[in-house]
Amino acid sequence: MSSAFEKTPEKCVSAAFKEEKKLEDAIKRLLDRGVPKDNISIVGRNFQSEARITGFLTKKDVILDGMTTGAIYGSLFGSLLSLVTGVGVLFVPFLGAVVAAGPLGAALLGATSGALYGALGAGLGSVLMSLGMPQDKAAIYQTRLQAGEFLLVVEVPADKSGEIFLMLQAAGGEEVAITDMQIPRQPEGELTSKEQISPEMRADLSDEAQSTFVETYNQTLGKSKDKTNALIKAWERIRHLFDRDETGTYSNRKGN
């Protein structure tokens, strides 16, 4: 049976949660109401397994430049993160090591260059604003995350946003808001041209690097049918073959 939440999301409903248990309960309520797990994003740093997460701290950039399914990560990160998709760890200025999951986590982890990653350098609040969240709410959520709380963002059709707003309030969410925030998605299927690379990524790739990105993405997707894995492998290939120039663009072939 199809869910009323499966049509194209038009609004984001967001909330801060002080306790991981209440956040987990809210996610379960969302899933029970038919909200697809691919429409649910969470960000936080004080999950139960924080001690294990610090094991990934290898550089002051994106810490774990890749993701896997919540089911695999569930045993490591606990039951809450097994409920959602695309779990990864990254380093965010002013916050430190952060666990991000769902489409927002995928966007943050995939945006290893370009406008979105540039915004990340100023903190998570700047990223949220670049995606369309009002400045006041973005600032509040960043402050809450700094204090050890959790951010939940749910993408829903506009006519369901009020219902989800009330549900998150009832579940213990604070600073609940309905916004026009749009979380970028990875492309569907193979890339047929360089223009299909998202603009914030393409901006930091030379013409040659764009061609390499497309070729690697399509080759990986053809083998695994996994868009996330294809995106990761494409970026790995770029970093293996190219260095950044003085403008930050991947354009200088290594070894030349």
PDB file of C-alpha atoms in Angstrom:
ATOM      1  CA  MET A   1       0.000   0.000   0.000  1.00  0.00           C
ATOM      2  CA  SER A   2       1.463   3.358  -0.987  1.00  0.00           C
ATOM      3  CA  SER A   3       1.972   6.022   1.646  1.00  0.00           C
ATOM      4  CA  ALA A   4       0.689   9.579   1.487  1.00  0.00           C
ATOM      5  CA  PHE A   5       4.256  10.614   2.287  1.00  0.00           C
ATOM      6  CA  GLU A   6       5.788   9.033  -0.807  1.00  0.00           C
ATOM      7  CA  LYS A   7       5.049  11.882  -3.204  1.00  0.00           C
ATOM      8  CA  THR A   8       7.733  14.502  -3.776  1.00  0.00           C
ATOM      9  CA  PRO A   9       8.579  16.272  -0.488  1.00  0.00           C
ATOM     10  CA  GLU A  10       7.849  20.013  -0.548  1.00  0.00           C
ATOM     11  CA  LYS A  11       8.562  21.063   3.032  1.00  0.00           C
ATOM     12  CA  CYS A  12      11.018  20.238   5.787  1.00  0.00           C
ATOM     13  CA  VAL A  13       9.861  19.888   9.386  1.00  0.00           C
ATOM     14  CA  SER A  14      12.728  20.177  11.835  1.00  0.00           C
ATOM     15  CA  ALA A  15      13.131  19.864  15.595  1.00  0.00           C
ATOM     16  CA  ALA A  16      15.794  19.707  18.292  1.00  0.00           C
ATOM     17  CA  PHE A  17      15.798  16.882  20.830  1.00  0.00           C
ATOM     18  CA  LYS A  18      17.661  16.926  24.135  1.00  0.00           C
ATOM     19  CA  GLU A  19      17.545  13.166  24.658  1.00  0.00           C
ATOM     20  CA  GLU A  20      18.530  10.377  22.284  1.00  0.00           C
ATOM     21  CA  LYS A  21      15.673   8.205  23.582  1.00  0.00           C
ATOM     22  CA  LYS A  22      13.070  10.832  22.641  1.00  0.00           C
ATOM     23  CA  LEU A  23      14.680  11.239  19.224  1.00  0.00           C
ATOM     24  CA  GLU A  24      14.491   7.495  18.652  1.00  0.00           C
ATOM     25  CA  ASP A  25      10.844   7.462  19.696  1.00  0.00           C
ATOM     26  CA  ALA A  26      10.072  10.318  17.272  1.00  0.00           C
ATOM     27  CA  ILE A  27      11.712   8.450  14.379  1.00  0.00           C
ATOM     28  CA  LYS A  28       9.724   5.310  15.164  1.00  0.00           C
ATOM     29  CA  ARG A  29       6.507   7.367  15.171  1.00  0.00           C
ATOM     30  CA  LEU A  30       7.436   8.842  11.788  1.00  0.00           C
ATOM     31  CA  LEU A  31       8.076   5.398  10.330  1.00  0.00           C
ATOM     32  CA  ASP A  32       4.794   4.111  11.799  1.00  0.00           C
ATOM     33  CA  ARG A  33       2.973   6.935  10.012  1.00  0.00           C
ATOM     34  CA  GLY A  34       4.455   5.912   6.685  1.00  0.00           C
ATOM     35  CA  VAL A  35       7.243   8.479   6.361  1.00  0.00           C
ATOM     36  CA  PRO A  36       9.967   6.808   4.238  1.00  0.00           C
ATOM     37  CA  LYS A  37      13.265   6.414   6.100  1.00  0.00           C
ATOM     38  CA  ASP A  38      14.945   8.097   3.112  1.00  0.00           C
ATOM     39  CA  ASN A  39      13.103  11.305   4.080  1.00  0.00           C
ATOM     40  CA  ILE A  40      14.472  11.372   7.640  1.00  0.00           C
ATOM     41  CA  SER A  41      17.749  13.075   8.563  1.00  0.00           C
ATOM     42  CA  ILE A  42      19.473  13.319  11.935  1.00  0.00           C
ATOM     43  CA  VAL A  43      22.591  15.127  13.099  1.00  0.00           C
ATOM     44  CA  GLY A  44      24.233  14.874  16.514  1.00  0.00           C
ATOM     45  CA  ARG A  45      27.479  14.212  18.287  1.00  0.00           C
ATOM     46  CA  ASN A  46      26.624  12.741  21.677  1.00  0.00           C
ATOM     47  CA  PHE A  47      25.253   9.387  20.585  1.00  0.00           C
ATOM     48  CA  GLN A  48      25.720   6.399  22.891  1.00  0.00           C
ATOM     49  CA  SER A  49      28.713   5.197  20.927  1.00  0.00           C
ATOM     50  CA  GLU A  50      30.641   8.481  20.941  1.00  0.00           C
ATOM     51  CA  ALA A  51      33.769   6.732  22.264  1.00  0.00           C
ATOM     52  CA  ARG A  52      33.772   4.421  19.257  1.00  0.00           C
ATOM     53  CA  ILE A  53      33.075   7.227  16.824  1.00  0.00           C
ATOM     54  CA  THR A  54      36.265   9.026  17.850  1.00  0.00           C
ATOM     55  CA  GLY A  55      38.170   6.098  16.378  1.00  0.00           C
ATOM     56  CA  PHE A  56      37.418   7.544  12.941  1.00  0.00           C
ATOM     57  CA  LEU A  57      39.128  10.860  13.678  1.00  0.00           C
ATOM     58  CA  THR A  58      41.980  10.711  11.197  1.00  0.00           C
ATOM     59  CA  LYS A  59      42.057  14.234   9.752  1.00  0.00           C
ATOM     60  CA  LYS A  60      40.504  17.653  10.297  1.00  0.00           C
ATOM     61  CA  ASP A  61      38.487  17.431   7.112  1.00  0.00           C
ATOM     62  CA  VAL A  62      35.655  15.071   6.274  1.00  0.00           C
ATOM     63  CA  ILE A  63      36.376  12.255   8.713  1.00  0.00           C
ATOM     64  CA  LEU A  64      34.697   9.333   7.078  1.00  0.00           C
ATOM     65  CA  ASP A  65      34.302  10.253   3.423  1.00  0.00           C
ATOM     66  CA  GLY A  66      31.669   7.665   2.753  1.00  0.00           C
ATOM     67  CA  MET A  67      28.589   5.986   4.116  1.00  0.00           C
ATOM     68  CA  THR A  68      26.950   2.661   4.484  1.00  0.00           C
ATOM     69  CA  THR A  69      23.475   1.504   5.389  1.00  0.00           C
ATOM     70  CA  GLY A  70      22.036   2.130   8.819  1.00  0.00           C
ATOM     71  CA  ALA A  71      21.553  -1.619   9.258  1.00  0.00           C
ATOM     72  CA  ILE A  72      25.287  -2.296   9.054  1.00  0.00           C
ATOM     73  CA  TYR A  73      26.121   0.658  11.256  1.00  0.00           C
ATOM     74  CA  GLY A  74      23.418  -0.250  13.761  1.00  0.00           C
ATOM     75  CA  SER A  75      25.677  -2.638  15.653  1.00  0.00           C
ATOM     76  CA  LEU A  76      28.284   0.106  15.972  1.00  0.00           C
ATOM     77  CA  PHE A  77      26.165   3.163  16.574  1.00  0.00           C
ATOM     78  CA  GLY A  78      23.184   1.660  18.377  1.00  0.00           C
ATOM     79  CA  SER A  79      19.556   1.028  17.543  1.00  0.00           C
ATOM     80  CA  LEU A  80      18.619   4.618  16.708  1.00  0.00           C
ATOM     81  CA  LEU A  81      20.947   4.886  13.720  1.00  0.00           C
ATOM     82  CA  SER A  82      19.845   1.517  12.401  1.00  0.00           C
ATOM     83  CA  LEU A  83      16.462   3.154  11.692  1.00  0.00           C
ATOM     84  CA  VAL A  84      17.801   5.561   9.087  1.00  0.00           C
ATOM     85  CA  THR A  85      20.005   5.445   5.985  1.00  0.00           C
ATOM     86  CA  GLY A  86      23.355   6.886   4.976  1.00  0.00           C
ATOM     87  CA  VAL A  87      25.140   7.058   8.311  1.00  0.00           C
ATOM     88  CA  GLY A  88      28.539   8.745   8.334  1.00  0.00           C
ATOM     89  CA  VAL A  89      30.905  10.746  10.499  1.00  0.00           C
ATOM     90  CA  LEU A  90      32.333  14.128   9.567  1.00  0.00           C
ATOM     91  CA  PHE A  91      34.184  16.992  11.176  1.00  0.00           C
ATOM     92  CA  VAL A  92      32.209  20.230  11.455  1.00  0.00           C
ATOM     93  CA  PRO A  93      33.824  23.473  12.656  1.00  0.00           C
ATOM     94  CA  PHE A  94      32.513  24.567  16.085  1.00  0.00           C
ATOM     95  CA  LEU A  95      30.972  21.108  16.631  1.00  0.00           C
ATOM     96  CA  GLY A  96      33.790  18.609  16.140  1.00  0.00           C
ATOM     97  CA  ALA A  97      33.029  15.021  15.141  1.00  0.00           C
ATOM     98  CA  VAL A  98      29.372  14.722  14.170  1.00  0.00           C
ATOM     99  CA  VAL A  99      27.235  11.757  13.158  1.00  0.00           C
ATOM    100  CA  ALA A 100      24.963  12.631  10.236  1.00  0.00           C
ATOM    101  CA  ALA A 101      22.416  10.302   8.665  1.00  0.00           C
ATOM    102  CA  GLY A 102      19.723  10.374   6.011  1.00  0.00           C
ATOM    103  CA  PRO A 103      19.640  12.679   2.964  1.00  0.00           C
ATOM    104  CA  LEU A 104      21.182  15.587   4.908  1.00  0.00           C
ATOM    105  CA  GLY A 105      24.044  13.337   5.994  1.00  0.00           C
ATOM    106  CA  ALA A 106      24.487  12.159   2.403  1.00  0.00           C
ATOM    107  CA  ALA A 107      24.575  15.759   1.173  1.00  0.00           C
ATOM    108  CA  LEU A 108      27.153  16.770   3.771  1.00  0.00           C
ATOM    109  CA  LEU A 109      29.359  13.756   3.197  1.00  0.00           C
ATOM    110  CA  GLY A 110      29.050  13.923  -0.579  1.00  0.00           C
ATOM    111  CA  ALA A 111      29.795  17.644  -0.778  1.00  0.00           C
ATOM    112  CA  THR A 112      33.541  17.337  -0.387  1.00  0.00           C
ATOM    113  CA  SER A 113      33.935  20.511  -2.420  1.00  0.00           C
ATOM    114  CA  GLY A 114      31.866  23.329  -3.848  1.00  0.00           C
ATOM    115  CA  ALA A 115      29.316  25.659  -2.333  1.00  0.00           C
ATOM    116  CA  LEU A 116      27.871  23.290   0.251  1.00  0.00           C
ATOM    117  CA  TYR A 117      31.281  22.277   1.553  1.00  0.00           C
ATOM    118  CA  GLY A 118      32.328  25.919   1.575  1.00  0.00           C
ATOM    119  CA  ALA A 119      29.351  26.717   3.770  1.00  0.00           C
ATOM    120  CA  LEU A 120      30.325  23.841   6.060  1.00  0.00           C
ATOM    121  CA  GLY A 121      33.552  25.679   6.876  1.00  0.00           C
ATOM    122  CA  ALA A 122      31.486  28.314   8.681  1.00  0.00           C
ATOM    123  CA  GLY A 123      29.554  25.721  10.671  1.00  0.00           C
ATOM    124  CA  LEU A 124      26.437  23.644  10.254  1.00  0.00           C
ATOM    125  CA  GLY A 125      24.194  26.689  10.606  1.00  0.00           C
ATOM    126  CA  SER A 126      25.635  28.107   7.380  1.00  0.00           C
ATOM    127  CA  VAL A 127      24.934  24.825   5.579  1.00  0.00           C
ATOM    128  CA  LEU A 128      21.317  24.812   6.751  1.00  0.00           C
ATOM    129  CA  MET A 129      20.917  28.415   5.570  1.00  0.00           C
ATOM    130  CA  SER A 130      22.441  27.560   2.172  1.00  0.00           C
ATOM    131  CA  LEU A 131      19.755  24.880   1.807  1.00  0.00           C
ATOM    132  CA  GLY A 132      16.952  27.341   2.556  1.00  0.00           C
ATOM    133  CA  MET A 133      16.470  27.307   6.326  1.00  0.00           C
ATOM    134  CA  PRO A 134      15.789  30.727   7.891  1.00  0.00           C
ATOM    135  CA  GLN A 135      18.834  32.248   9.592  1.00  0.00           C
ATOM    136  CA  ASP A 136      17.279  32.415  13.057  1.00  0.00           C
ATOM    137  CA  LYS A 137      16.359  28.725  13.092  1.00  0.00           C
ATOM    138  CA  ALA A 138      19.706  27.648  11.629  1.00  0.00           C
ATOM    139  CA  ALA A 139      21.532  29.558  14.373  1.00  0.00           C
ATOM    140  CA  ILE A 140      19.363  28.013  17.089  1.00  0.00           C
ATOM    141  CA  TYR A 141      19.938  24.483  15.815  1.00  0.00           C
ATOM    142  CA  GLN A 142      23.699  25.001  15.629  1.00  0.00           C
ATOM    143  CA  THR A 143      23.684  26.256  19.232  1.00  0.00           C
ATOM    144  CA  ARG A 144      21.601  23.262  20.327  1.00  0.00           C
ATOM    145  CA  LEU A 145      23.954  20.846  18.591  1.00  0.00           C
ATOM    146  CA  GLN A 146      26.925  22.543  20.265  1.00  0.00           C
ATOM    147  CA  ALA A 147      25.186  21.904  23.584  1.00  0.00           C
ATOM    148  CA  GLY A 148      24.991  18.179  22.787  1.00  0.00           C
ATOM    149  CA  GLU A 149      21.429  18.005  21.511  1.00  0.00           C
ATOM    150  CA  PHE A 150      20.209  16.361  18.299  1.00  0.00           C
ATOM    151  CA  LEU A 151      18.656  17.742  15.108  1.00  0.00           C
ATOM    152  CA  LEU A 152      15.903  15.895  13.261  1.00  0.00           C
ATOM    153  CA  VAL A 153      14.811  17.008   9.774  1.00  0.00           C
ATOM    154  CA  VAL A 154      11.872  15.346   7.989  1.00  0.00           C
ATOM    155  CA  GLU A 155      10.986  15.943   4.331  1.00  0.00           C
ATOM    156  CA  VAL A 156       7.222  15.757   3.761  1.00  0.00           C
ATOM    157  CA  PRO A 157       4.536  16.895   1.291  1.00  0.00           C
ATOM    158  CA  ALA A 158       3.262  20.366   2.165  1.00  0.00           C
ATOM    159  CA  ASP A 159      -0.199  19.081   3.100  1.00  0.00           C
ATOM    160  CA  LYS A 160       1.357  16.750   5.718  1.00  0.00           C
ATOM    161  CA  SER A 161       3.714  19.285   7.292  1.00  0.00           C
ATOM    162  CA  GLY A 162       1.266  20.468   9.977  1.00  0.00           C
ATOM    163  CA  GLU A 163       0.558  16.907  11.064  1.00  0.00           C
ATOM    164  CA  ILE A 164       4.270  16.122  11.398  1.00  0.00           C
ATOM    165  CA  PHE A 165       4.888  19.437  13.186  1.00  0.00           C
ATOM    166  CA  LEU A 166       2.383  18.493  15.897  1.00  0.00           C
ATOM    167  CA  MET A 167       3.696  14.938  16.103  1.00  0.00           C
ATOM    168  CA  LEU A 168       7.269  16.102  16.713  1.00  0.00           C
ATOM    169  CA  GLN A 169       6.082  18.506  19.388  1.00  0.00           C
ATOM    170  CA  ALA A 170       4.176  15.695  21.089  1.00  0.00           C
ATOM    171  CA  ALA A 171       7.277  13.495  20.915  1.00  0.00           C
ATOM    172  CA  GLY A 172       9.322  16.035  22.870  1.00  0.00           C
ATOM    173  CA  GLY A 173      10.830  18.016  20.014  1.00  0.00           C
ATOM    174  CA  GLU A 174      11.745  21.651  20.662  1.00  0.00           C
ATOM    175  CA  GLU A 175      12.171  24.597  18.299  1.00  0.00           C
ATOM    176  CA  VAL A 176       9.942  22.734  15.831  1.00  0.00           C
ATOM    177  CA  ALA A 177       9.717  24.527  12.486  1.00  0.00           C
ATOM    178  CA  ILE A 178       8.298  24.108   8.985  1.00  0.00           C
ATOM    179  CA  THR A 179      10.659  25.495   6.352  1.00  0.00           C
ATOM    180  CA  ASP A 180      11.268  25.487   2.601  1.00  0.00           C
ATOM    181  CA  MET A 181      14.672  23.875   3.059  1.00  0.00           C
ATOM    182  CA  GLN A 182      15.638  21.676   0.086  1.00  0.00           C
ATOM    183  CA  ILE A 183      18.171  18.900   0.620  1.00  0.00           C
ATOM    184  CA  PRO A 184      20.056  18.053  -2.602  1.00  0.00           C
ATOM    185  CA  ARG A 185      19.747  14.487  -3.832  1.00  0.00           C
ATOM    186  CA  GLN A 186      22.215  12.338  -5.724  1.00  0.00           C
ATOM    187  CA  PRO A 187      21.407  11.855  -9.417  1.00  0.00           C
ATOM    188  CA  GLU A 188      19.162   8.986 -10.480  1.00  0.00           C
ATOM    189  CA  GLY A 189      20.769   6.399 -12.765  1.00  0.00           C
ATOM    190  CA  GLU A 190      23.871   6.952 -14.861  1.00  0.00           C
ATOM    191  CA  LEU A 191      25.193  10.406 -15.627  1.00  0.00           C
ATOM    192  CA  THR A 192      24.753  11.111 -19.325  1.00  0.00           C
ATOM    193  CA  SER A 193      26.747  14.348 -19.302  1.00  0.00           C
ATOM    194  CA  LYS A 194      29.030  16.452 -17.121  1.00  0.00           C
ATOM    195  CA  GLU A 195      26.167  18.918 -16.655  1.00  0.00           C
ATOM    196  CA  GLN A 196      24.385  16.325 -14.502  1.00  0.00           C
ATOM    197  CA  ILE A 197      27.035  16.612 -11.813  1.00  0.00           C
ATOM    198  CA  SER A 198      25.464  18.838  -9.163  1.00  0.00           C
ATOM    199  CA  PRO A 199      26.575  22.487  -9.577  1.00  0.00           C
ATOM    200  CA  GLU A 200      28.253  22.732  -6.165  1.00  0.00           C
ATOM    201  CA  MET A 201      30.455  19.759  -7.056  1.00  0.00           C
ATOM    202  CA  ARG A 202      31.080  20.710 -10.692  1.00  0.00           C
ATOM    203  CA  ALA A 203      32.330  24.142  -9.602  1.00  0.00           C
ATOM    204  CA  ASP A 204      35.430  22.555  -8.091  1.00  0.00           C
ATOM    205  CA  LEU A 205      36.250  20.160 -10.937  1.00  0.00           C
ATOM    206  CA  SER A 206      38.140  21.017 -14.093  1.00  0.00           C
ATOM    207  CA  ASP A 207      36.671  19.891 -17.398  1.00  0.00           C
ATOM    208  CA  GLU A 208      38.973  16.859 -17.441  1.00  0.00           C
ATOM    209  CA  ALA A 209      38.149  16.038 -13.812  1.00  0.00           C
ATOM    210  CA  GLN A 210      34.423  16.255 -14.584  1.00  0.00           C
ATOM    211  CA  SER A 211      34.837  13.693 -17.356  1.00  0.00           C
ATOM    212  CA  THR A 212      36.748  11.408 -14.981  1.00  0.00           C
ATOM    213  CA  PHE A 213      34.030  11.838 -12.360  1.00  0.00           C
ATOM    214  CA  VAL A 214      31.271  10.855 -14.814  1.00  0.00           C
ATOM    215  CA  GLU A 215      33.216   7.858 -16.127  1.00  0.00           C
ATOM    216  CA  THR A 216      34.024   6.508 -12.654  1.00  0.00           C
ATOM    217  CA  TYR A 217      30.523   7.145 -11.319  1.00  0.00           C
ATOM    218  CA  ASN A 218      28.897   5.257 -14.193  1.00  0.00           C
ATOM    219  CA  GLN A 219      31.355   2.352 -14.059  1.00  0.00           C
ATOM    220  CA  THR A 220      30.796   1.885 -10.320  1.00  0.00           C
ATOM    221  CA  LEU A 221      27.029   2.263 -10.575  1.00  0.00           C
ATOM    222  CA  GLY A 222      26.963  -0.371 -13.319  1.00  0.00           C
ATOM    223  CA  LYS A 223      28.646  -2.866 -11.012  1.00  0.00           C
ATOM    224  CA  SER A 224      26.977  -2.150  -7.670  1.00  0.00           C
ATOM    225  CA  LYS A 225      23.713  -0.286  -8.472  1.00  0.00           C
ATOM    226  CA  ASP A 226      24.529   1.730  -5.327  1.00  0.00           C
ATOM    227  CA  LYS A 227      24.421   5.507  -5.920  1.00  0.00           C
ATOM    228  CA  THR A 228      26.152   6.304  -2.649  1.00  0.00           C
ATOM    229  CA  ASN A 229      29.021   3.942  -3.395  1.00  0.00           C
ATOM    230  CA  ALA A 230      29.308   5.318  -6.937  1.00  0.00           C
ATOM    231  CA  LEU A 231      29.546   8.867  -5.609  1.00  0.00           C
ATOM    232  CA  ILE A 232      32.220   7.900  -3.089  1.00  0.00           C
ATOM    233  CA  LYS A 233      34.276   6.006  -5.676  1.00  0.00           C
ATOM    234  CA  ALA A 234      34.055   8.924  -8.115  1.00  0.00           C
ATOM    235  CA  TRP A 235      35.451  11.314  -5.507  1.00  0.00           C
ATOM    236  CA  GLU A 236      38.151   8.832  -4.516  1.00  0.00           C
ATOM    237  CA  ARG A 237      39.223   8.626  -8.154  1.00  0.00           C
ATOM    238  CA  ILE A 238      39.352  12.415  -8.455  1.00  0.00           C
ATOM    239  CA  ARG A 239      41.542  12.698  -5.370  1.00  0.00           C
ATOM    240  CA  HIS A 240      43.779   9.914  -6.597  1.00  0.00           C
ATOM    241  CA  LEU A 241      44.377  11.535  -9.994  1.00  0.00           C
ATOM    242  CA  PHE A 242      44.178  15.292  -9.335  1.00  0.00           C
ATOM    243  CA  ASP A 243      45.504  17.924  -6.955  1.00  0.00           C
ATOM    244  CA  ARG A 244      43.732  21.218  -6.239  1.00  0.00           C
ATOM    245  CA  ASP A 245      45.087  24.336  -7.921  1.00  0.00           C
ATOM    246  CA  GLU A 246      45.416  27.759  -6.283  1.00  0.00           C
ATOM    247  CA  THR A 247      41.670  28.370  -6.671  1.00  0.00           C
ATOM    248  CA  GLY A 248      40.752  25.086  -4.984  1.00  0.00           C
ATOM    249  CA  THR A 249      39.724  23.361  -8.205  1.00  0.00           C
ATOM    250  CA  TYR A 250      40.769  19.766  -8.849  1.00  0.00           C
ATOM    251  CA  SER A 251      42.652  20.397 -12.089  1.00  0.00           C
ATOM    252  CA  ASN A 252      46.332  19.466 -11.702  1.00  0.00           C
ATOM    253  CA  ARG A 253      47.011  15.868 -12.690  1.00  0.00           C
ATOM    254  CA  LYS A 254      49.316  14.237 -10.162  1.00  0.00           C
ATOM    255  CA  GLY A 255      52.741  13.282 -11.427  1.00  0.00           C
ATOM    256  CA  ASN A 256      52.773  15.949 -14.144  1.00  0.00           C
TER     257      ASN A 256
END
